[in-house]
XYZ file of C-alpha atoms in Angstrom:
471
model
C 34.746 -8.915 -16.749
C 38.319 -9.456 -15.706
C 39.945 -8.437 -12.588
C 41.077 -4.701 -12.591
C 38.799 -3.726 -15.446
C 36.045 -2.375 -13.206
C 34.053 0.185 -14.944
C 30.958 0.532 -12.995
C 29.253 3.290 -15.128
C 30.422 2.353 -18.675
C 27.646 3.476 -21.033
C 28.314 0.606 -23.534
C 28.456 -2.048 -20.849
C 25.191 -0.651 -19.466
C 23.805 -0.942 -22.996
C 24.713 -4.487 -23.469
C 23.755 -5.705 -19.912
C 20.688 -3.641 -19.880
C 19.262 -5.191 -23.145
C 20.020 -8.707 -21.788
C 18.364 -8.002 -18.372
C 15.254 -6.663 -20.094
C 15.126 -9.798 -22.249
C 15.617 -11.816 -19.115
C 12.604 -10.084 -17.401
C 10.463 -10.238 -20.503
C 11.135 -14.135 -20.850
C 10.124 -14.347 -17.146
C 6.811 -12.718 -17.886
C 6.206 -14.872 -20.879
C 6.742 -18.059 -18.844
C 5.472 -16.924 -15.388
C 2.534 -19.241 -15.520
C 4.929 -22.144 -15.609
C 6.059 -21.401 -12.065
C 4.307 -22.574 -8.859
C 2.533 -19.241 -7.731
C 3.333 -19.874 -4.121
C 7.045 -20.925 -3.545
C 7.366 -24.596 -2.649
C 10.828 -24.232 -1.020
C 11.583 -24.904 2.664
C 13.103 -22.310 5.156
C 16.923 -22.123 4.714
C 17.009 -23.564 1.131
C 19.010 -20.807 -0.363
C 22.063 -21.089 2.102
C 22.547 -24.740 0.748
C 22.950 -23.522 -2.815
C 24.964 -20.361 -2.553
C 28.587 -19.996 -1.547
C 29.345 -18.920 2.167
C 31.203 -15.854 1.092
C 31.408 -13.382 -1.680
C 33.634 -14.102 -4.758
C 36.986 -12.462 -4.916
C 37.042 -12.242 -8.681
C 34.262 -11.112 -10.874
C 31.751 -13.607 -12.312
C 30.037 -13.116 -15.637
C 26.514 -11.954 -16.116
C 25.507 -15.361 -17.553
C 26.671 -16.924 -14.407
C 24.636 -14.537 -12.336
C 21.409 -14.935 -14.522
C 21.825 -18.676 -14.509
C 21.897 -18.694 -10.695
C 18.666 -16.326 -10.706
C 16.931 -18.969 -12.932
C 18.160 -21.918 -11.060
C 18.249 -20.876 -7.453
C 16.319 -17.644 -6.932
C 13.185 -17.971 -8.928
C 12.105 -21.242 -7.116
C 12.151 -19.250 -3.946
C 9.938 -16.428 -5.293
C 6.301 -16.176 -4.741
C 5.128 -14.841 -8.048
C 2.949 -11.697 -7.223
C 2.630 -10.883 -10.948
C 1.253 -14.213 -11.915
C -2.341 -14.297 -13.409
C -2.846 -16.971 -10.762
C -1.971 -14.877 -7.719
C -5.133 -14.104 -5.890
C -3.836 -13.438 -2.215
C -3.602 -10.416 0.055
C -4.296 -7.614 -2.308
C -3.243 -6.426 -5.834
C 0.325 -5.534 -6.538
C 0.207 -4.666 -10.233
C 3.261 -3.762 -12.045
C 3.282 -2.468 -15.534
C 5.495 -1.563 -18.426
C 5.027 2.124 -17.709
C 5.831 1.633 -13.951
C 8.995 -0.537 -14.879
C 10.236 1.983 -17.225
C 9.911 4.687 -14.690
C 11.511 2.518 -12.054
C 14.349 1.914 -14.512
C 14.820 5.607 -15.202
C 14.758 6.417 -11.524
C 17.570 3.707 -11.009
C 19.420 5.176 -13.836
C 19.375 8.786 -12.609
C 19.972 7.466 -8.966
C 19.375 10.833 -7.299
C 18.800 11.086 -3.530
C 16.175 14.014 -3.685
C 15.727 14.865 0.101
C 15.375 18.503 -0.483
C 14.498 20.642 -3.511
C 18.161 21.710 -4.179
C 19.308 18.025 -4.326
C 17.308 17.626 -7.617
C 14.533 20.231 -8.178
C 12.966 18.130 -10.938
C 12.289 15.386 -8.347
C 10.485 17.586 -5.949
C 8.462 19.574 -8.372
C 7.432 16.426 -10.457
C 6.121 14.944 -7.225
C 4.076 17.854 -6.263
C 2.691 18.059 -9.804
C 1.922 14.349 -10.272
C 0.276 14.004 -6.857
C -1.798 17.136 -7.715
C -2.931 15.360 -10.852
C -3.891 12.211 -8.880
C -5.774 14.429 -6.285
C -7.875 15.758 -9.068
C -8.504 12.371 -10.565
C -9.783 11.421 -7.100
C -11.716 14.744 -6.713
C -10.098 15.261 -3.284
C -10.744 18.729 -1.684
C -8.509 21.601 -3.067
C -6.876 21.828 0.410
C -4.934 18.590 -0.515
C -3.382 20.454 -3.488
C 0.290 21.618 -3.273
C -0.805 25.120 -4.489
C -2.313 25.843 -0.972
C -1.193 25.075 2.490
C -1.373 21.164 1.955
C -0.038 18.891 -0.574
C 0.943 15.305 -1.446
C 3.930 13.348 -0.771
C 4.988 9.673 -1.803
C 5.661 7.382 0.992
C 7.146 3.926 0.744
C 3.942 2.253 2.173
C 0.731 3.038 3.986
C 2.495 2.056 7.179
C 4.829 4.974 6.787
C 2.001 7.234 5.821
C -0.081 6.596 8.881
C 2.991 6.793 11.031
C 3.962 10.321 9.810
C 0.555 11.780 10.218
C 0.039 10.165 13.719
C 3.401 11.717 14.876
C 2.248 15.092 13.348
C -0.989 14.917 15.257
C 0.736 13.804 18.283
C 3.052 16.722 18.458
C 0.372 19.069 17.565
C -1.731 18.125 20.599
C 1.342 17.791 23.001
C 2.438 21.470 21.935
C -1.051 22.621 23.075
C -1.532 20.524 26.280
C 1.899 19.991 27.350
C 4.375 16.957 26.543
C 3.787 15.420 29.962
C 0.253 14.597 28.657
C 1.465 11.853 26.255
C 0.105 9.109 28.547
C -3.428 10.695 28.126
C -3.516 10.627 24.234
C -6.037 8.223 22.752
C -6.335 6.795 19.140
C -9.433 5.507 17.692
C -10.102 3.037 14.847
C -12.139 -0.238 14.090
C -10.680 -3.566 14.845
C -10.676 -4.166 10.965
C -8.143 -1.429 10.486
C -4.657 -2.489 9.301
C -2.158 -3.503 11.936
C 0.082 -0.632 10.589
C -1.894 1.665 12.891
C -0.884 -0.436 16.011
C 2.672 -0.299 14.894
C 2.585 3.546 14.384
C 1.045 3.738 17.994
C 3.976 1.728 19.370
C 6.654 3.909 17.607
C 4.843 7.122 18.515
C 4.895 6.339 22.121
C 0.916 5.957 22.538
C 0.087 3.866 25.496
C -1.220 0.500 24.379
C -4.180 0.857 26.710
C -5.001 4.072 24.841
C -5.532 2.471 21.526
C -9.305 1.942 20.906
C -9.733 -0.662 18.196
C -13.478 -0.558 18.401
C -15.195 -3.756 17.324
C -17.058 -3.908 13.969
C -19.318 -6.678 13.032
C -21.769 -7.927 10.377
C -24.462 -5.436 11.433
C -22.451 -2.768 9.756
C -20.699 -4.955 7.184
C -17.573 -4.618 9.431
C -17.565 -0.749 9.248
C -16.749 1.398 12.131
C -19.990 2.406 13.913
C -20.223 6.115 14.442
C -22.308 5.447 17.643
C -19.580 3.281 19.124
C -16.922 6.036 18.317
C -19.170 8.683 19.984
C -19.609 6.542 23.061
C -15.856 5.658 23.345
C -14.837 9.333 22.988
C -17.338 10.519 25.606
C -16.203 7.818 27.992
C -12.468 8.702 27.561
C -13.089 12.335 28.048
C -15.065 11.798 31.172
C -12.158 9.803 32.583
C -9.758 12.755 31.829
C -8.136 11.356 28.605
C -7.461 13.320 25.354
C -8.863 11.918 22.234
C -6.577 12.971 19.318
C -6.565 10.693 16.359
C -8.974 8.762 14.292
C -8.253 6.552 11.554
C -10.966 5.340 9.188
C -10.550 2.848 6.360
C -11.943 2.576 2.777
C -11.466 -1.049 1.817
C -10.104 -2.996 4.922
C -7.756 -5.717 4.407
C -9.945 -8.435 5.555
C -13.157 -7.734 3.700
C -12.917 -4.286 1.942
C -15.285 -2.844 4.479
C -15.877 0.967 3.999
C -16.038 3.223 7.149
C -18.649 5.956 6.907
C -16.255 8.915 6.390
C -18.851 11.759 6.435
C -20.398 10.791 9.871
C -16.985 9.783 11.372
C -15.444 13.041 10.130
C -18.042 15.086 11.814
C -17.479 13.392 15.087
C -13.677 13.928 14.577
C -14.350 17.644 13.906
C -16.675 18.188 16.949
C -14.168 16.757 19.218
C -10.995 18.200 17.659
C -9.377 14.891 16.404
C -7.044 14.441 13.492
C -8.932 12.567 10.970
C -6.917 10.206 8.716
C -8.317 8.161 5.984
C -6.617 4.923 4.785
C -7.638 3.912 1.297
C -4.567 2.065 0.553
C -6.437 -0.600 -1.590
C -9.675 0.968 -2.574
C -8.573 4.404 -3.199
C -7.542 3.436 -6.739
C -11.121 2.494 -7.647
C -12.358 5.871 -6.627
C -10.849 7.500 -9.870
C -14.063 5.811 -11.416
C -17.057 8.113 -11.041
C -19.332 5.323 -9.960
C -16.965 4.230 -7.008
C -16.096 7.908 -6.091
C -18.971 8.206 -3.569
C -17.187 5.712 -1.312
C -14.883 8.518 -0.194
C -17.648 10.953 0.311
C -16.727 12.784 3.475
C -13.016 12.841 2.576
C -13.609 16.713 2.834
C -13.558 16.359 6.728
C -10.221 14.510 6.611
C -6.853 16.012 7.684
C -4.947 13.349 5.699
C -5.795 10.792 2.966
C -3.660 7.790 1.745
C -3.793 5.482 -1.197
C -1.216 2.959 -2.607
C -0.642 3.449 -6.159
C 1.535 0.285 -5.958
C -1.481 -1.889 -5.226
C -4.168 -1.330 -7.849
C -2.798 1.617 -10.020
C -0.225 -0.179 -12.158
C 2.706 1.579 -10.332
C 5.505 -0.831 -9.349
C 6.299 -1.008 -5.657
C 6.963 1.273 -3.677
C 4.558 4.264 -4.276
C 2.059 5.206 -1.374
C 0.489 8.603 -2.038
C -0.273 10.567 1.131
C -2.094 13.977 1.069
C -2.259 16.385 3.994
C -4.239 19.586 4.401
C -1.594 21.263 6.560
C 1.992 20.584 5.463
C 3.291 22.459 8.322
C 1.992 19.923 10.790
C 4.332 17.284 9.158
C 7.254 19.748 9.024
C 6.956 20.828 12.602
C 7.072 17.203 13.814
C 9.654 15.702 11.301
C 12.081 18.587 10.340
C 15.648 18.741 11.107
C 18.146 21.267 9.791
C 21.695 20.527 10.356
C 24.264 23.030 8.882
C 25.231 20.748 5.967
C 21.704 20.756 4.799
C 21.149 24.495 4.752
C 20.648 26.390 1.550
C 19.101 29.591 0.390
C 16.127 28.061 -1.244
C 15.065 26.096 1.998
C 15.986 28.868 4.326
C 13.771 31.507 2.367
C 10.785 29.117 2.400
C 10.650 29.097 -1.456
C 10.503 25.459 -1.875
C 9.147 22.186 -0.367
C 11.803 19.762 1.223
C 10.361 16.519 1.387
C 12.834 15.266 3.926
C 10.591 17.093 6.297
C 7.504 15.159 5.327
C 8.903 11.580 6.096
C 10.874 9.455 8.486
C 14.234 8.931 6.472
C 16.416 11.654 5.075
C 17.122 10.081 1.768
C 14.386 9.484 -0.866
C 14.096 7.986 -4.448
C 12.726 9.739 -7.598
C 9.478 7.549 -7.105
C 7.266 10.060 -9.042
C 8.780 9.117 -12.335
C 6.996 5.795 -12.359
C 3.623 7.382 -11.362
C 4.062 10.164 -13.976
C 4.852 7.475 -16.684
C 1.749 5.437 -15.712
C -0.510 8.429 -15.883
C 0.938 9.600 -19.294
C 1.335 6.295 -21.095
C -2.001 4.913 -19.986
C -4.312 7.915 -19.402
C -7.106 8.014 -16.907
C -9.665 6.443 -19.146
C -7.758 3.255 -19.540
C -6.899 3.130 -15.859
C -10.577 3.416 -14.941
C -11.461 0.544 -17.539
C -8.647 -1.499 -16.029
C -10.040 -1.307 -12.558
C -13.633 -1.930 -13.791
C -12.332 -5.123 -15.389
C -11.054 -6.384 -12.162
C -14.260 -5.626 -10.417
C -16.191 -7.447 -13.137
C -14.055 -10.481 -12.961
C -14.806 -10.447 -9.159
C -18.469 -10.240 -9.773
C -18.256 -13.149 -11.986
C -16.346 -15.205 -9.471
C -18.968 -14.297 -6.810
C -21.628 -15.447 -9.024
C -19.870 -18.849 -9.474
C -19.526 -19.229 -5.650
C -23.249 -18.445 -5.162
C -24.118 -21.233 -7.556
C -22.335 -23.844 -5.674
C -24.269 -24.921 -2.457
C -21.108 -25.999 -0.813
C -19.821 -22.491 -0.531
C -21.214 -19.229 0.610
C -20.005 -15.365 0.279
C -19.206 -14.204 3.799
C -19.218 -10.384 3.336
C -20.480 -8.078 0.742
C -18.325 -7.787 -2.237
C -17.659 -4.116 -2.929
C -14.564 -3.979 -5.042
C -12.449 -6.884 -6.527
C -12.233 -9.042 -3.267
C -14.421 -11.992 -2.726
C -14.568 -13.488 0.778
C -16.039 -17.006 0.775
C -16.003 -20.216 2.771
C -17.261 -23.857 2.976
C -20.709 -23.749 4.494
C -20.359 -24.840 8.079
C -21.845 -28.337 8.606
C -24.714 -28.216 11.393
C -23.288 -24.724 12.495
C -20.196 -26.374 13.805
C -17.662 -23.426 13.579
C -14.763 -25.361 14.843
C -15.298 -27.881 12.122
C -15.682 -25.125 9.686
C -12.529 -23.628 10.735
C -10.631 -26.736 10.290
C -12.116 -27.628 6.961
C -11.413 -24.204 5.329
C -7.920 -24.186 6.617
C -7.306 -27.668 5.013
C -8.842 -26.536 1.909
C -6.712 -23.392 1.842
C -3.468 -25.420 2.452
C -4.599 -28.010 -0.267
C -5.339 -25.339 -2.853
C -2.051 -23.395 -2.228
C 0.179 -26.558 -1.934
C -0.683 -27.308 -5.643
C 1.223 -24.294 -6.748
C -1.565 -23.607 -9.357
C -3.035 -20.461 -7.575
C -2.439 -18.757 -4.255
C -5.264 -17.482 -2.013
C -5.167 -15.967 1.398
C -7.598 -16.152 4.306
C -9.129 -13.970 7.079
C -11.473 -14.393 10.100
C -14.659 -12.371 9.761
C -16.597 -11.530 13.045
C -17.067 -14.153 15.512
C -14.503 -16.789 14.268
C -16.023 -16.915 10.907
C -13.337 -18.321 8.674
C -13.084 -16.949 5.030
C -10.911 -17.519 2.178
C -9.942 -14.521 0.050
C -9.793 -14.294 -3.783
C -8.620 -10.863 -5.016
C -8.172 -10.256 -8.830
C -4.826 -8.837 -8.847
C -3.042 -9.058 -12.170
C -3.568 -7.714 -15.645
C -3.069 -10.927 -17.383
C -5.690 -12.159 -19.775
C -5.210 -15.653 -18.782
C -8.418 -17.596 -17.947
C -6.687 -19.473 -15.180
C -8.283 -18.922 -11.863
C -10.530 -20.413 -9.226
């Protein structure tokens, strides 16, 4: 492209560049195993390779793609590699990619129904589909008083429901009671809850991260919750929010939803269920019992971008009472007013989230569900769990290692067996092993601490490649 010939939406140039970009990405996937899984670069590496200012004259696509290959890819940790076993799954797919491409091509900013009716209505329909696959209560369907919404991440999901719960309680007891509101969860709950509390103005001393240990397989104890709530009420505090997890980050522990939900209902708490990781597995009938008790929940969240072949970002949140979100998050400046919104004929998702603008994210989830179908998705999840079972068996056969926590889904927590019960030495040796394995670039695994300073390495089956590479 020469100077003065800028045609940013020329259809033929899009066709040419688009084909070349798809070829580049396809070639990347064909060779992804040739890259070190964990990037081996040092901090600040890229500034030494790129110019200090933007170009004045246009450069060719060939030059840009050459720089991607030479300078960018070495600084990428390859989350889609079949040798990536760290953190949690982040599965992309052709269907998800196509939906993302279509969303980028349409490039709508669908904050209200009128700005793109199809974006709002498809999101409602697709999340109803997914709700039915999960067999969630009918109260979570958009045909009633509740409904689903796509957030960017589970962190955003827990934030918006915490804000809704906070404002609902403060409306009842008075805004000056903010310093008395108390949040409950286990100490295995994702740190996103702590950040939500910080943003929501919940006093740090009123965030009860109740200890969970091996006696409950690191799940939140209903007895501990009851005791904490009783203690706080007796001290004049106001319990208002409980977050339970199905598939904790460290060990995929499962909080007992039914018992916790009953306690929440008895004490008038908002009950949120974070199933960001394990929720996907619950489309399989044999794993659906893990969310029994969701009937008691006020809100439920799962990340389709983790284990549901939907490219990041796509975090599905359902609520039973959409008005609670709207009352907390709605703004209505003059320039956004329109007939459909003002007559309450439609859903405006701007009132269900923090930002105003939003992407057409439902397209990729729609494509995943349509191009793969629920049976294939169930089989896909089962295959990951079977691979984790296989790896768990291999670990059990090696006397140098032990499995630290029960394997429930596709995450295996294991460690070197402590020598003469020396935990300090065990910590040191496991960290050294982790660093040695990851530094090879052949695979990437992550770590956690389980219970009383018990180190554990984490191996999560997280890609759909048929490669036999692994640990």
